[in-house]
PDB file of C-alpha atoms in Angstrom:
ATOM      1  CA  MET A 201      76.118 112.526 118.814  1.00 46.00           C
ATOM      2  CA  LYS A 202      73.343 114.218 119.032  1.00 51.00           C
ATOM      3  CA  THR A 203      71.369 115.553 116.448  1.00 55.00           C
ATOM      4  CA  PHE A 204      69.708 118.781 115.770  1.00 53.00           C
ATOM      5  CA  GLU A 205      67.159 120.280 113.402  1.00 59.00           C
ATOM      6  CA  LEU A 206      68.767 123.203 111.760  1.00 53.00           C
ATOM      7  CA  PRO A 207      66.842 126.598 111.571  1.00 59.00           C
ATOM      8  CA  LYS A 208      65.035 127.109 108.486  1.00 62.00           C
ATOM      9  CA  SER A 209      67.299 129.813 106.993  1.00 59.00           C
ATOM     10  CA  ILE A 210      70.293 127.441 106.843  1.00 53.00           C
ATOM     11  CA  SER A 211      68.522 124.096 106.467  1.00 57.00           C
ATOM     12  CA  SER A 212      69.286 124.437 102.540  1.00 61.00           C
ATOM     13  CA  LEU A 213      73.152 124.792 102.909  1.00 59.00           C
ATOM     14  CA  ALA A 214      72.918 121.332 104.213  1.00 70.00           C
ATOM     15  CA  GLU A 215      70.670 119.827 101.591  1.00 81.00           C
ATOM     16  CA  LYS A 216      73.509 119.394  98.868  1.00 85.00           C
ATOM     17  CA  LEU A 217      77.344 118.392  99.747  1.00 87.00           C
ATOM     18  CA  GLN A 218      79.215 120.654  97.211  1.00 90.00           C
ATOM     19  CA  VAL A 219      82.203 118.521  95.243  1.00 92.00           C
ATOM     20  CA  VAL A 220      85.218 118.662  93.590  1.00 95.00           C
ATOM     21  CA  GLU A 221      86.234 116.151  91.201  1.00 95.00           C
ATOM     22  CA  MET A 222      89.879 115.950  90.639  1.00 96.00           C
ATOM     23  CA  VAL A 223      91.020 113.714  87.469  1.00 96.00           C
ATOM     24  CA  TRP A 224      94.649 112.176  87.728  1.00 95.00           C
ATOM     25  CA  HIS A 225      95.986 109.831  84.938  1.00 93.00           C
ATOM     26  CA  GLY A 226      92.253 109.243  83.677  1.00 94.00           C
ATOM     27  CA  VAL A 227      90.751 108.238  86.858  1.00 95.00           C
ATOM     28  CA  PRO A 228      88.383 110.576  88.934  1.00 95.00           C
ATOM     29  CA  VAL A 229      88.692 111.367  92.754  1.00 94.00           C
ATOM     30  CA  GLN A 230      85.782 113.341  94.022  1.00 93.00           C
ATOM     31  CA  ILE A 231      86.606 115.622  97.319  1.00 94.00           C
ATOM     32  CA  PRO A 232      84.048 117.436  99.324  1.00 91.00           C
ATOM     33  CA  LYS A 233      85.016 121.087  98.641  1.00 92.00           C
ATOM     34  CA  PHE A 234      84.483 122.093 102.667  1.00 89.00           C
ATOM     35  CA  ALA A 235      88.058 120.130 102.516  1.00 92.00           C
ATOM     36  CA  VAL A 236      89.412 122.078  99.696  1.00 95.00           C
ATOM     37  CA  TYR A 237      92.183 124.786 100.745  1.00 94.00           C
ATOM     38  CA  ALA A 238      92.783 126.234  97.023  1.00 95.00           C
ATOM     39  CA  ILE A 239      93.063 125.119  93.333  1.00 96.00           C
ATOM     40  CA  ILE A 240      96.555 126.070  91.488  1.00 96.00           C
ATOM     41  CA  GLU A 241      96.760 126.153  88.070  1.00 97.00           C
ATOM     42  CA  GLN A 242      99.562 125.317  86.482  1.00 97.00           C
ATOM     43  CA  PRO A 243     101.945 124.528  89.944  1.00 96.00           C
ATOM     44  CA  ILE A 244     105.677 124.849  89.902  1.00 95.00           C
ATOM     45  CA  PHE A 245     107.226 122.530  92.160  1.00 94.00           C
ATOM     46  CA  ASP A 246     109.897 124.901  94.637  1.00 95.00           C
ATOM     47  CA  LYS A 247     111.703 121.473  95.149  1.00 93.00           C
ATOM     48  CA  VAL A 248     111.128 117.399  94.642  1.00 92.00           C
ATOM     49  CA  VAL A 249     112.035 115.310  97.345  1.00 93.00           C
ATOM     50  CA  PHE A 250     111.728 110.969  97.900  1.00 91.00           C
ATOM     51  CA  LYS A 251     110.312 110.250 100.862  1.00 90.00           C
ATOM     52  CA  ASN A 252     109.416 106.667 101.677  1.00 87.00           C
ATOM     53  CA  ASP A 253     110.621 105.614  98.063  1.00 88.00           C
ATOM     54  CA  ARG A 254     108.095 107.868  96.442  1.00 90.00           C
ATOM     55  CA  GLN A 255     109.002 111.264  94.331  1.00 92.00           C
ATOM     56  CA  ILE A 256     106.786 114.210  95.869  1.00 94.00           C
ATOM     57  CA  GLY A 257     106.108 117.518  94.966  1.00 94.00           C
ATOM     58  CA  LEU A 258     106.833 121.068  97.297  1.00 95.00           C
ATOM     59  CA  LEU A 259     104.927 124.105  97.101  1.00 96.00           C
ATOM     60  CA  TYR A 260     106.333 126.820  98.753  1.00 96.00           C
ATOM     61  CA  LEU A 261     103.605 129.834  99.911  1.00 91.00           C
ATOM     62  CA  GLY A 262     104.256 131.926 102.511  1.00 90.00           C
ATOM     63  CA  ARG A 263     105.381 130.011 105.614  1.00 90.00           C
ATOM     64  CA  TYR A 264     104.187 126.491 104.004  1.00 89.00           C
ATOM     65  CA  LYS A 265     105.571 123.700 102.711  1.00 94.00           C
ATOM     66  CA  ILE A 266     103.068 122.132 100.722  1.00 96.00           C
ATOM     67  CA  PRO A 267     103.708 118.427  99.684  1.00 96.00           C
ATOM     68  CA  VAL A 268     102.033 117.490  96.336  1.00 96.00           C
ATOM     69  CA  LEU A 269     101.522 113.306  96.526  1.00 94.00           C
ATOM     70  CA  ASP A 270      99.902 111.093  94.319  1.00 93.00           C
ATOM     71  CA  PRO A 271      96.744 110.581  95.409  1.00 91.00           C
ATOM     72  CA  PHE A 272      97.513 106.680  94.080  1.00 91.00           C
ATOM     73  CA  GLN A 273     100.350 106.380  95.792  1.00 89.00           C
ATOM     74  CA  GLY A 274     102.949 106.520  92.871  1.00 87.00           C
ATOM     75  CA  ASP A 275     105.326 109.228  91.992  1.00 87.00           C
ATOM     76  CA  ILE A 276     104.818 113.151  90.726  1.00 87.00           C
ATOM     77  CA  ASP A 277     107.330 112.187  87.334  1.00 81.00           C
ATOM     78  CA  CYS A 278     105.359 115.539  85.430  1.00 83.00           C
ATOM     79  CA  ARG A 279     104.081 118.192  85.756  1.00 89.00           C
ATOM     80  CA  PRO A 280     100.382 118.827  86.508  1.00 94.00           C
ATOM     81  CA  ASN A 281      97.840 120.966  85.271  1.00 97.00           C
ATOM     82  CA  PHE A 282      96.464 121.685  88.988  1.00 97.00           C
ATOM     83  CA  ALA A 283      97.592 121.243  92.338  1.00 97.00           C
ATOM     84  CA  LEU A 284      94.714 120.552  94.517  1.00 97.00           C
ATOM     85  CA  ILE A 285      95.446 122.209  98.203  1.00 96.00           C
ATOM     86  CA  ILE A 286      93.749 120.094 100.616  1.00 96.00           C
ATOM     87  CA  SER A 287      93.355 121.463 104.335  1.00 92.00           C
ATOM     88  CA  HIS A 288      92.960 118.641 107.374  1.00 87.00           C
ATOM     89  CA  SER A 289      93.293 119.141 111.101  1.00 82.00           C
ATOM     90  CA  ARG A 290      93.986 117.651 114.135  1.00 80.00           C
ATOM     91  CA  GLY A 291      93.186 118.852 117.219  1.00 83.00           C
ATOM     92  CA  ASN A 292      94.311 122.327 117.111  1.00 87.00           C
ATOM     93  CA  ARG A 293      96.782 121.337 114.404  1.00 86.00           C
ATOM     94  CA  PHE A 294      96.571 122.778 110.781  1.00 87.00           C
ATOM     95  CA  GLY A 295      98.147 121.369 107.793  1.00 91.00           C
ATOM     96  CA  LEU A 296      97.947 121.667 104.131  1.00 95.00           C
ATOM     97  CA  TYR A 297      99.104 118.983 101.230  1.00 95.00           C
ATOM     98  CA  GLY A 298      98.265 118.850  97.883  1.00 96.00           C
ATOM     99  CA  TYR A 299      96.746 116.138  95.096  1.00 96.00           C
ATOM    100  CA  PRO A 300      98.158 116.698  91.396  1.00 97.00           C
ATOM    101  CA  ALA A 301      95.420 117.078  88.941  1.00 97.00           C
ATOM    102  CA  ASP A 302      95.397 116.505  85.134  1.00 96.00           C
ATOM    103  CA  HIS A 303      91.880 118.427  85.258  1.00 96.00           C
ATOM    104  CA  ILE A 304      89.544 119.695  87.638  1.00 96.00           C
ATOM    105  CA  ALA A 305      85.510 120.119  87.621  1.00 93.00           C
ATOM    106  CA  SER A 306      84.753 122.080  91.161  1.00 86.00           C
ATOM    107  CA  ASN A 307      80.885 122.810  90.529  1.00 85.00           C
ATOM    108  CA  MET A 308      79.337 119.346  91.343  1.00 88.00           C
ATOM    109  CA  GLN A 309      76.605 118.534  94.179  1.00 88.00           C
ATOM    110  CA  LEU A 310      75.108 115.806  95.374  1.00 87.00           C
ATOM    111  CA  PHE A 311      71.478 115.532  97.358  1.00 85.00           C
ATOM    112  CA  SER A 312      72.992 114.263 101.164  1.00 82.00           C
ATOM    113  CA  SER A 313      71.054 111.484 101.200  1.00 82.00           C
ATOM    114  CA  HIS A 314      73.362 110.077  97.798  1.00 84.00           C
ATOM    115  CA  GLY A 315      75.204 106.921  98.492  1.00 83.00           C
ATOM    116  CA  ALA A 316      78.010 107.987  98.123  1.00 87.00           C
ATOM    117  CA  VAL A 317      77.972 111.064  99.921  1.00 84.00           C
ATOM    118  CA  ARG A 318      79.514 109.119 102.974  1.00 84.00           C
ATOM    119  CA  ARG A 319      82.563 107.634 101.602  1.00 85.00           C
ATOM    120  CA  ILE A 320      83.290 110.856  99.975  1.00 86.00           C
ATOM    121  CA  VAL A 321      84.097 113.086 103.618  1.00 84.00           C
ATOM    122  CA  LYS A 322      84.824 109.961 105.285  1.00 82.00           C
ATOM    123  CA  GLY A 323      88.258 110.970 105.219  1.00 79.00           C
ATOM    124  CA  TYR A 324      87.764 114.728 105.380  1.00 77.00           C
ATOM    125  CA  VAL A 325      85.675 114.930 108.820  1.00 74.00           C
TER     126      VAL A 325
END
């Protein structure tokens, strides 16, 4: 991939990575803010299904059916305080999925040179 220098008017935007930190069952998980589509407080699942022996909550939002998955591959067996909705794409296809959270901090930033940045963004680019 070819690298290039950003114009000075927007270069400050790339100096820091904005991060959303969610906590589920006491374990923090950092997600890059650019991947977060929405944060839903007190979500109520429209349906609960079992897939691959896992209990998954479904949120029906307009034309989307959004699966809410335990990030640690467990069951969604209680109502979370939040659902963190993540967007993803493959080619020209777009999709949404969610993670449950007990607590969310959405105002965190890391300098782009921080050692954790590559690990945080790896699954979302």
